[in-house]
Structures are given as C-alpha cells and as structure tokens.
CSV table of C-alpha atoms (C1' of nucleotides) in Angstrom, one decimal:
chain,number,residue,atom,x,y,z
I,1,UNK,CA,-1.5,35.2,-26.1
I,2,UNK,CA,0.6,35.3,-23.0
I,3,UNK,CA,1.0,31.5,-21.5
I,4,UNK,CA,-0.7,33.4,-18.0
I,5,UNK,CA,-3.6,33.8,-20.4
I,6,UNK,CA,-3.7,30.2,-22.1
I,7,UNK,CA,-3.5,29.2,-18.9
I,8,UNK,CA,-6.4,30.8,-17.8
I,9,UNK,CA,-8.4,29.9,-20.3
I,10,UNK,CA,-7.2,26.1,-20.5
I,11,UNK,CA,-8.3,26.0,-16.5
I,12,UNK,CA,-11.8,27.9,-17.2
I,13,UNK,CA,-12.4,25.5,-19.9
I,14,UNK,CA,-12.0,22.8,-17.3
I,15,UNK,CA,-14.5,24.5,-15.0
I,16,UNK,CA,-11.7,25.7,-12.6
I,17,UNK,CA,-10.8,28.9,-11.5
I,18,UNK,CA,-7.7,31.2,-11.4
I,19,UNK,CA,-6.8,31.8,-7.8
I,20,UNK,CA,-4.1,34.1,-6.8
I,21,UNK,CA,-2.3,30.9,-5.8
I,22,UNK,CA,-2.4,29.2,-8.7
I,23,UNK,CA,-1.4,32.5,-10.9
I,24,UNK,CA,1.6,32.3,-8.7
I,25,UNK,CA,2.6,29.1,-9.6
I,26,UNK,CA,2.3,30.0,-13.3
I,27,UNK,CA,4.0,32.8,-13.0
I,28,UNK,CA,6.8,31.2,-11.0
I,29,UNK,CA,7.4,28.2,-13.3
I,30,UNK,CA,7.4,30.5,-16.7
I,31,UNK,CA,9.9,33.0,-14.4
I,32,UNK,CA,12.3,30.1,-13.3
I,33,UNK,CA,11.8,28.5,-16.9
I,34,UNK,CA,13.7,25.2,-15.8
I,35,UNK,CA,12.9,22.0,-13.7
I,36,UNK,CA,11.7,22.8,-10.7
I,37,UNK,CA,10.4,20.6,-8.1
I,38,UNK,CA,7.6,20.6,-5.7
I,39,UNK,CA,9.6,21.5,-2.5
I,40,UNK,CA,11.7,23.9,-4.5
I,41,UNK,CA,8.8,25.8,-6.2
I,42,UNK,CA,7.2,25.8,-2.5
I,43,UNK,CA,10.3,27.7,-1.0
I,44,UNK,CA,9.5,30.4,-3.9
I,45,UNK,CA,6.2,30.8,-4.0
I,46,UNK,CA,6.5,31.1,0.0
I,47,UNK,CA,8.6,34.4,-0.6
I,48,UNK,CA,5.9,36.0,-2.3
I,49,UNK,CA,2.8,34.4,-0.4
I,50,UNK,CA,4.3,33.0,3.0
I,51,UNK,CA,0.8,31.6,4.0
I,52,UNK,CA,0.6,29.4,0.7
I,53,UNK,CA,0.6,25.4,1.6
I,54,UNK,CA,3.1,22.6,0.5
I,55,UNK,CA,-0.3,20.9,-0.5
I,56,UNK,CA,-1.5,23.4,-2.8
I,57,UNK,CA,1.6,23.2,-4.8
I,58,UNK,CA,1.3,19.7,-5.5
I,59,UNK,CA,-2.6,20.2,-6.4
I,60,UNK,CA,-2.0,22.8,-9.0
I,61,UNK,CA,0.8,21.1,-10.5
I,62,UNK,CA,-1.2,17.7,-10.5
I,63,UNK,CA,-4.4,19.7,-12.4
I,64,UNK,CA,-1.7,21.9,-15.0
I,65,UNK,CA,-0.5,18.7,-15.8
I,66,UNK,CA,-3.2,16.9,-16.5
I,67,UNK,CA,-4.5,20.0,-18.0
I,68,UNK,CA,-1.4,19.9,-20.7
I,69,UNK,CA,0.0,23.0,-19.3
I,70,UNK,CA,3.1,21.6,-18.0
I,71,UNK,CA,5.0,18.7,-18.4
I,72,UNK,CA,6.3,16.3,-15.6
I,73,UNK,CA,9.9,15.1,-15.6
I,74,UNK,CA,12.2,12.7,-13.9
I,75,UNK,CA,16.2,13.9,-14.1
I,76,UNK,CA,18.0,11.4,-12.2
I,77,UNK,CA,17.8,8.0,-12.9
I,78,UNK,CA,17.2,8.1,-9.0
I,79,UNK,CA,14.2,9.5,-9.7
I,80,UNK,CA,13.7,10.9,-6.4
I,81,UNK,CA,11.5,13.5,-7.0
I,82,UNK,CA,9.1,15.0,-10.0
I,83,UNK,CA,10.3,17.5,-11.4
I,84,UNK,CA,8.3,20.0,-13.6
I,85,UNK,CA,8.8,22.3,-17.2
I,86,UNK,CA,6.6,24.1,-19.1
I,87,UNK,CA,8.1,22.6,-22.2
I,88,UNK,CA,10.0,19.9,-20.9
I,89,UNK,CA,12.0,18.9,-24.5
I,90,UNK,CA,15.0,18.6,-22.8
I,91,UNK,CA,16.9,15.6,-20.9
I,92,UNK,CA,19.2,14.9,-18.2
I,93,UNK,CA,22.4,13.4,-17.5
I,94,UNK,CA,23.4,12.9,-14.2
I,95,UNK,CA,26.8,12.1,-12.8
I,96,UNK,CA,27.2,9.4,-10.4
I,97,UNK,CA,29.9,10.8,-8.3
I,98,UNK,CA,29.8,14.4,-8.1
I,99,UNK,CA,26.1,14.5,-9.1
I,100,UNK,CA,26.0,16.8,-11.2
I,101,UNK,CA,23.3,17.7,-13.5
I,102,UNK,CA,24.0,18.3,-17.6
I,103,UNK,CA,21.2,18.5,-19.9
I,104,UNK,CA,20.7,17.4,-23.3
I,105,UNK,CA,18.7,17.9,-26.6
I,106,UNK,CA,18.4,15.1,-29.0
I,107,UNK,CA,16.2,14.1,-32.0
I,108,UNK,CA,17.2,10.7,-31.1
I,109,UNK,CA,14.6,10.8,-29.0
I,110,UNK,CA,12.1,12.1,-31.4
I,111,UNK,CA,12.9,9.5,-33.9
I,112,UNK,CA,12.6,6.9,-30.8
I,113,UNK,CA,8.9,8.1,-30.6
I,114,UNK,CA,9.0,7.8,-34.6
I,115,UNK,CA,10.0,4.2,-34.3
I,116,UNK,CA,7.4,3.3,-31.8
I,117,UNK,CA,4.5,4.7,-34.0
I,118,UNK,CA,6.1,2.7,-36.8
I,119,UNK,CA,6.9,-0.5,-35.4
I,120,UNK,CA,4.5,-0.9,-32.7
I,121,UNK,CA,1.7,1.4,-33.5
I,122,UNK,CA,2.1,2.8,-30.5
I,123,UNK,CA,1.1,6.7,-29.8
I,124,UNK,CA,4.0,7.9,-28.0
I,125,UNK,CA,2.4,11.1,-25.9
I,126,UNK,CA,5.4,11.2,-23.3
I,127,UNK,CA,9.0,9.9,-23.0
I,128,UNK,CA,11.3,9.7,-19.9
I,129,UNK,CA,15.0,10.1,-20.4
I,130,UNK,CA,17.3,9.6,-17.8
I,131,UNK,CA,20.9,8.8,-18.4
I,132,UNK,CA,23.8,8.5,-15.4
I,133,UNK,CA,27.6,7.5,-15.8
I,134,UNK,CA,30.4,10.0,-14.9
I,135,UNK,CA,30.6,13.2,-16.0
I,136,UNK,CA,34.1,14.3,-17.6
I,137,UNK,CA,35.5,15.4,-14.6
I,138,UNK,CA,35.3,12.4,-12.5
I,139,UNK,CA,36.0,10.2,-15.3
I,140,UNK,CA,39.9,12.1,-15.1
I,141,UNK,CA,39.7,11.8,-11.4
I,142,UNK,CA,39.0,8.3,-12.0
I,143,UNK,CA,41.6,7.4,-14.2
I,144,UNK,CA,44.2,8.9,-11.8
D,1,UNK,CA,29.6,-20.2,-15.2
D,2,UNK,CA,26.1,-20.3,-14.4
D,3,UNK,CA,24.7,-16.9,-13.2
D,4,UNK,CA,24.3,-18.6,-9.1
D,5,UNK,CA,27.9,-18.9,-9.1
D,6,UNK,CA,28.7,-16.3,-10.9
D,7,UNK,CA,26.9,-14.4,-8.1
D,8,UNK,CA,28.6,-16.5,-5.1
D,9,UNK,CA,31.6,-15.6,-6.5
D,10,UNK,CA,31.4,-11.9,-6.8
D,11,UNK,CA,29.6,-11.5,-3.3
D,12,UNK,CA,32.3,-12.8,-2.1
D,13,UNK,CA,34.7,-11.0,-3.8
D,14,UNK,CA,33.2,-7.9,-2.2
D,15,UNK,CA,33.7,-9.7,1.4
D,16,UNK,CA,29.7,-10.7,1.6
D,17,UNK,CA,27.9,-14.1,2.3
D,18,UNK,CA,25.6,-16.5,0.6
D,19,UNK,CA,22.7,-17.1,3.0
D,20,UNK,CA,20.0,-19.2,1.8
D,21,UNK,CA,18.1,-16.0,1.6
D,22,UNK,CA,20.0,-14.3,-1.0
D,23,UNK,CA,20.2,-17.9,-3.1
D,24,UNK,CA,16.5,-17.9,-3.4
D,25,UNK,CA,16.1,-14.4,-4.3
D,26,UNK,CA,18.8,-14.8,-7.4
D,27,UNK,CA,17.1,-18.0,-8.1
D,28,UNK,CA,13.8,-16.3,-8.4
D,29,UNK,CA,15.4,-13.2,-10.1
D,30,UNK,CA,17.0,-15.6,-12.9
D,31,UNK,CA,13.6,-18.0,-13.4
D,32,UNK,CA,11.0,-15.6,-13.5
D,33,UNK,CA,13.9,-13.7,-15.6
D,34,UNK,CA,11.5,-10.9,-16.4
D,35,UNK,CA,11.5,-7.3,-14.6
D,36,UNK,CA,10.7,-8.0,-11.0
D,37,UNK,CA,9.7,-5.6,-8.1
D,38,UNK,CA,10.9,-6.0,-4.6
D,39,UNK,CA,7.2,-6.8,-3.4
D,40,UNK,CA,6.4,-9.3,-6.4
D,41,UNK,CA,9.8,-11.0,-5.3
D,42,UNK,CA,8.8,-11.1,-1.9
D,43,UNK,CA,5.5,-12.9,-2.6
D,44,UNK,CA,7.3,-15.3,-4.7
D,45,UNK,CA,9.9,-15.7,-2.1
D,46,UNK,CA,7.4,-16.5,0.7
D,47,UNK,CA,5.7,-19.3,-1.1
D,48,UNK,CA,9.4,-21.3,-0.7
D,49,UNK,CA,10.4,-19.4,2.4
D,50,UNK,CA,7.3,-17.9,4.6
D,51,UNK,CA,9.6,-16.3,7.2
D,52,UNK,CA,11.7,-13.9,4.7
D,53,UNK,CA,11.4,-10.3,5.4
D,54,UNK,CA,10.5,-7.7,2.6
D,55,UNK,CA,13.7,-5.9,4.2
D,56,UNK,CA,16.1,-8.5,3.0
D,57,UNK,CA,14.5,-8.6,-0.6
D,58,UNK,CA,15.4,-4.5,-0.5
D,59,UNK,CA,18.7,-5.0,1.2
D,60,UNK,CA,19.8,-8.4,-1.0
D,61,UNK,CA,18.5,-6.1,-4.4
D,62,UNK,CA,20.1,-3.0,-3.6
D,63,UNK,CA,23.6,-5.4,-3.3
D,64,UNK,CA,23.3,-7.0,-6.0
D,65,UNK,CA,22.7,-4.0,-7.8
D,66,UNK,CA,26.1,-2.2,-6.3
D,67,UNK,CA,27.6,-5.3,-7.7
D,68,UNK,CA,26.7,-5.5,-10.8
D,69,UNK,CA,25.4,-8.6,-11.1
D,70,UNK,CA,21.1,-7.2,-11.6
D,71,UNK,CA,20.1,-3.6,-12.9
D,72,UNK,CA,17.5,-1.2,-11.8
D,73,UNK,CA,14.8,0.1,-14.0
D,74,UNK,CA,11.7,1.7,-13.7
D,75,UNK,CA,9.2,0.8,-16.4
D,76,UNK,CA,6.4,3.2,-16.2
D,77,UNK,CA,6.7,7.1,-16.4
D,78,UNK,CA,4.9,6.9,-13.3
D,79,UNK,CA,8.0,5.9,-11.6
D,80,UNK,CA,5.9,4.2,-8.3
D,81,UNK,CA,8.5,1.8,-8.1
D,82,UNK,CA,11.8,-0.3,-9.1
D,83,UNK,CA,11.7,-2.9,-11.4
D,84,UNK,CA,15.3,-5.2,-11.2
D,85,UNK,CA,16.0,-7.5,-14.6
D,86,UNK,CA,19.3,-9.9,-14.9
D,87,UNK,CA,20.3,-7.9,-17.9
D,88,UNK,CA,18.0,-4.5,-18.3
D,89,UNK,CA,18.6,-4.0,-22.0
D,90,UNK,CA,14.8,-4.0,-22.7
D,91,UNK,CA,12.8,-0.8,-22.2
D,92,UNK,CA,9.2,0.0,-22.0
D,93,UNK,CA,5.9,1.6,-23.4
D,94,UNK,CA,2.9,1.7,-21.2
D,95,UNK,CA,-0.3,2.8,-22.5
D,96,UNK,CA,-2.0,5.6,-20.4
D,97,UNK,CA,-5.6,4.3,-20.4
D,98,UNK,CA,-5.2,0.3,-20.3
D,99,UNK,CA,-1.9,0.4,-18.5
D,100,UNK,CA,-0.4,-2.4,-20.6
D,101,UNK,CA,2.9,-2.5,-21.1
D,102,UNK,CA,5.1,-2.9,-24.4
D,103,UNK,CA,8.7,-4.2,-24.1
D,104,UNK,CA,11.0,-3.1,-26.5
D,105,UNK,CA,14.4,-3.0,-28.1
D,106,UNK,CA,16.0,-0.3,-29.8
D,107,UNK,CA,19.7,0.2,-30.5
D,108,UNK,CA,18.8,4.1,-30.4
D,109,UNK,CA,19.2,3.7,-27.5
D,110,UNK,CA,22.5,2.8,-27.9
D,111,UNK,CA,23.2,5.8,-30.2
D,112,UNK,CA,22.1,8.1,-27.6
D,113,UNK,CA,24.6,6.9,-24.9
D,114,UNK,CA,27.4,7.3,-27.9
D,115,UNK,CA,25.7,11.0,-28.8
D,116,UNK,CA,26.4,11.7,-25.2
D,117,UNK,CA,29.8,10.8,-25.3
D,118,UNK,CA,31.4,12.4,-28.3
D,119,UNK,CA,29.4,15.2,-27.4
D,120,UNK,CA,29.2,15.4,-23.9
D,121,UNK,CA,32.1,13.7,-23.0
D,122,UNK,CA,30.1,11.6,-20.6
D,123,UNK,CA,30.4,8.6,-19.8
D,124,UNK,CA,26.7,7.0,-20.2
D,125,UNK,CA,26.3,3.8,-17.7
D,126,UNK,CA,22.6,3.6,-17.4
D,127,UNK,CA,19.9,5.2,-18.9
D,128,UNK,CA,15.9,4.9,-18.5
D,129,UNK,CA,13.8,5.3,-21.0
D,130,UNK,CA,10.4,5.1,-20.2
D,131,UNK,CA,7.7,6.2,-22.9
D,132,UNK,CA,3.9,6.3,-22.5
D,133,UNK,CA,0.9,7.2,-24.5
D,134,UNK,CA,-1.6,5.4,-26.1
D,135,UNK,CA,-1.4,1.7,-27.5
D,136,UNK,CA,-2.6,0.2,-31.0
D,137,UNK,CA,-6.3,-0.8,-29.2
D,138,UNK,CA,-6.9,2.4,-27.4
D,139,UNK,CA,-6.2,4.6,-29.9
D,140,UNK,CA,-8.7,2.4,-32.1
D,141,UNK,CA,-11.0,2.8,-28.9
D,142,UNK,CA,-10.2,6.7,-28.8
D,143,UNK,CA,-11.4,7.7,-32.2
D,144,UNK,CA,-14.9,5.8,-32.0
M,1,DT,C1',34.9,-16.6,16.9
M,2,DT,C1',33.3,-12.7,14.6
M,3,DA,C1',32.1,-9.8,10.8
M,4,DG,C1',28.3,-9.8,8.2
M,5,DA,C1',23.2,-10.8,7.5
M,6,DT,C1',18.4,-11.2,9.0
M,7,DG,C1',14.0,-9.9,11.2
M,8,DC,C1',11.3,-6.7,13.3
M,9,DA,C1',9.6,-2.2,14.1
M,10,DA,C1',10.1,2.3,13.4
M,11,DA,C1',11.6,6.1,10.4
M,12,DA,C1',12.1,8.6,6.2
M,13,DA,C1',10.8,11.1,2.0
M,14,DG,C1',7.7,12.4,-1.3
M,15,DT,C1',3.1,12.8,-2.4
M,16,DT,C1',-2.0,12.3,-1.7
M,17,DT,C1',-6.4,12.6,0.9
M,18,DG,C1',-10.2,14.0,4.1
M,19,DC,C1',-12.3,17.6,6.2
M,20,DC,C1',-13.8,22.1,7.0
M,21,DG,C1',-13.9,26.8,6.3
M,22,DA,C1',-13.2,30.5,2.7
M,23,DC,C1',-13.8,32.2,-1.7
M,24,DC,C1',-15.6,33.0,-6.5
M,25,DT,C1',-19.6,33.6,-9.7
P,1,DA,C1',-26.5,29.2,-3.1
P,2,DG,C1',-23.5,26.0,-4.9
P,3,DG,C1',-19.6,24.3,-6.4
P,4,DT,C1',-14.5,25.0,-6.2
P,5,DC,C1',-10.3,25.9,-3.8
P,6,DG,C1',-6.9,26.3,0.0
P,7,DG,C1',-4.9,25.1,4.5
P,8,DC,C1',-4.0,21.8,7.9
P,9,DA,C1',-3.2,17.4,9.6
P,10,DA,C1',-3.2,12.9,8.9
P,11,DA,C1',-2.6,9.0,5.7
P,12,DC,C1',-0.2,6.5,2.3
P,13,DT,C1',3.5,4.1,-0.5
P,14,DT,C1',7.9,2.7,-1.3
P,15,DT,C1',12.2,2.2,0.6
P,16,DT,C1',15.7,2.7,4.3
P,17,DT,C1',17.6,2.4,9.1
P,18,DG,C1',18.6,1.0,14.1
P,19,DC,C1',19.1,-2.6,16.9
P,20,DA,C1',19.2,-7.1,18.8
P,21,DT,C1',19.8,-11.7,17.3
P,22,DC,C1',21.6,-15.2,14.5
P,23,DT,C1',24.7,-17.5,11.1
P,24,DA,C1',28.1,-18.5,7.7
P,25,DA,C1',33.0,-18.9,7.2
DNA sequence: TTAGATGCAAAAAGTTTGCCGACCT
DNA sequence: AGGTCGGCAAACTTTTTGCATCTAA
C-alpha cells in the first residue's frame, strides 16, 4: 500500500476527508522526502495550486501529525521553525557560524529511549535532537 | 569565586555594566537554580523590583547567554519557549497527557557529542535533547 | 561625561483561531 | 442535510527592536 493510500485510510478512519489540498501536501512531503517547513512546503504546493492558503498548510500538517502520519522536527537548536518528515529518524547538526545544516543517524539515540524505559519507566514516543558547535570548516577558519 | 562575581567580572570583560537590574536577575537565576523562563523570572523579579521590564529580563538573558556565564534549553518538544539553567547539563522527559516533566542525566549524551566528532568532525557545543511520551502513571492509566 | 542600559510601545515571526461560504457523502 | 474543510483576516505568543531617557563608571 502506497503511503497516498495509508494516508487515506488513516484520515477516513478519523472521519476526515481527502481533499485535493491535503493530497497535495502528501504528495509533496513523500516527493521532497526531507524536512520541510510550513512556509517552505507553502511556496510548493502554491506552484501547483496557487489559490491554496498558508493556513491550510499548517492545518493538515497539525491533523497528519496527530494522525501519526508525519513526524514534527526541530533542526536548529534555534528552533525557529517546525519542521516536518514522514519518517523523521534522522538528526541535525547545525553550525553556528556558517549555518549550515549536517544530518545525522545514531542508535545512540535509540538506546537513549532504551534507557528511559529502563530507568525511569518512561515510554519514550518522540525525541528531539538538536546539536550546534562549528562545523569543520569554520573550526579551520577559526583556528587561523 | 562566587558565580555574582564571577559574572561582574566577565560583563565587564566584554565592556558591559552591572545595574541593579542584571544583579537581581543572576541572583534569581542562581537561587531558584532550576530551569527558568524569561516570564517566570520576571514574576519573581517584580516581587523585589515592581518597575523591571520583561524587556530587560530578555535583553539581560540573551547577554548572559553570549557570555557564557547561563545556557539556553528548551525542555518540552513543544518548544513554546526558552528555559535558561546556570549549568544546563540536565535534560528532560515530559509526558504527553499529564505534562509532567522528568529531569534527567545521561552521559549518552555525552557520547553523542564525541560520535559527532570523530565522525563528523564537528565540533558539538550544545545540544537539546528533548524526549516525550508517556510517563510510569499514564501508561498504568492507558492500559485500564 | 558618555557609552551603555532601561522602560515603554510597537514590531516581528511563526502559528492558531473565528467565521462564513463551499464542498463531500 | 449535515458535518467537514478551505480561505481570509484577525488574534495570539514569545521574543526583538527603535527611541528617548537615565545611569554607572
């Protein structure tokens, strides 16, 4: 089953509906298969749909999050904006001088969430992971 | 050196002042020594000082923060707002139905940053690690 | 004396809400 | 017909900025 179709059938289980809108959107994060934010998803989905509202994005991402169907993500310890994944397994580092964005996998993480079940029977559903410093780059320019 | 002095002496260092405004808000920052936002450090700073601004607590945060002497984290994955701690080395679990909020070590942490720099060749200098899901009583809660 | 800090009000940025009309089923 | 959804404008929240005044050094 296509993630259009799970989709679908997650937001029809819900008692929603699948407008042409919110297929769109679907179709635009799976297509881009990265973060994306609000604003930056807008600009997209505008050059396909140029009536479709700034509002609507943040609705439909607000109800296929909540419906599980994509994950919410801070990358910058800034944490300007939300940004959004289907998956969203994989974290950030950000440089503090040229800004720059590098991401990361790590089962670090994964064991984190381990040792939170273990040691404080806590149910870890989501984790944010935001690291900054400087990248290797600046760190040469710095040392010069 | 005791952390006001320590503070007087690296605000001025960096060319700045110490008003009676910034000494209460590192007095309040060091003896509620706990993470703080800017508008629970305003409240507490009116109750000694009822003509403080909430502007000064931003502007007096955001300096000591360039100087090193309190860190910024956010505690919540909602991110709503920033959280300032003398030391920051404690992170935080909040529970998505009750909202409370677990402190807690962990030097994985630590072996993240140290991941990122063999293998990255980044320089890690902050991270935030924010986790949330469901906590001992609610997941008890849940399965009734 | 004078650069730097404060207070006030207004702006900014990202996100949410209220309302009404349009659309699905 | 009835509930759901989208568009628009306005509200909201947290944080920052401009400007005149004041204050520490």
């Amino acid at each position: 089953m296509s993630f259009i179709e799970q989709a679908n059938e997650t937001i029809r289980a819900a008692g929603g509906r699948m407008t042409t809108q919110r297929q769109l959107i679907i179709e635009l994060i799976e297509e881009v298969n990265d973060q994306l934010d609000a604003e930056g998803l807008f600009q997209l989905a505008r050059e396909r749909d140029d009536s479709i509202n700034l509002t609507t994005i943040y609705r439909t991402l607000n109800t296929l999050e909540s419906a599980g169907l994509i994950r919410q993500q801070y990358i910058s310890p800034d944490h300007d904006r939300k940004y959004y994944t289907l998956t969203g397994r994989t974290y950030h580092f950000t440089c503090r001088k040229c800004k720059r964005v590098i991401p990361f996998k790590s089962d670090l993480i994964d064991q984190l969430k381990h040792h939170l079940e273990t040691e404080l029977h806590a149910m870890a559903i989501n984790a944010c992971v935001c690291v900054d410093g400087l990248c290797p780059d600046c760190q040469a320019e710095e040392q010069r």
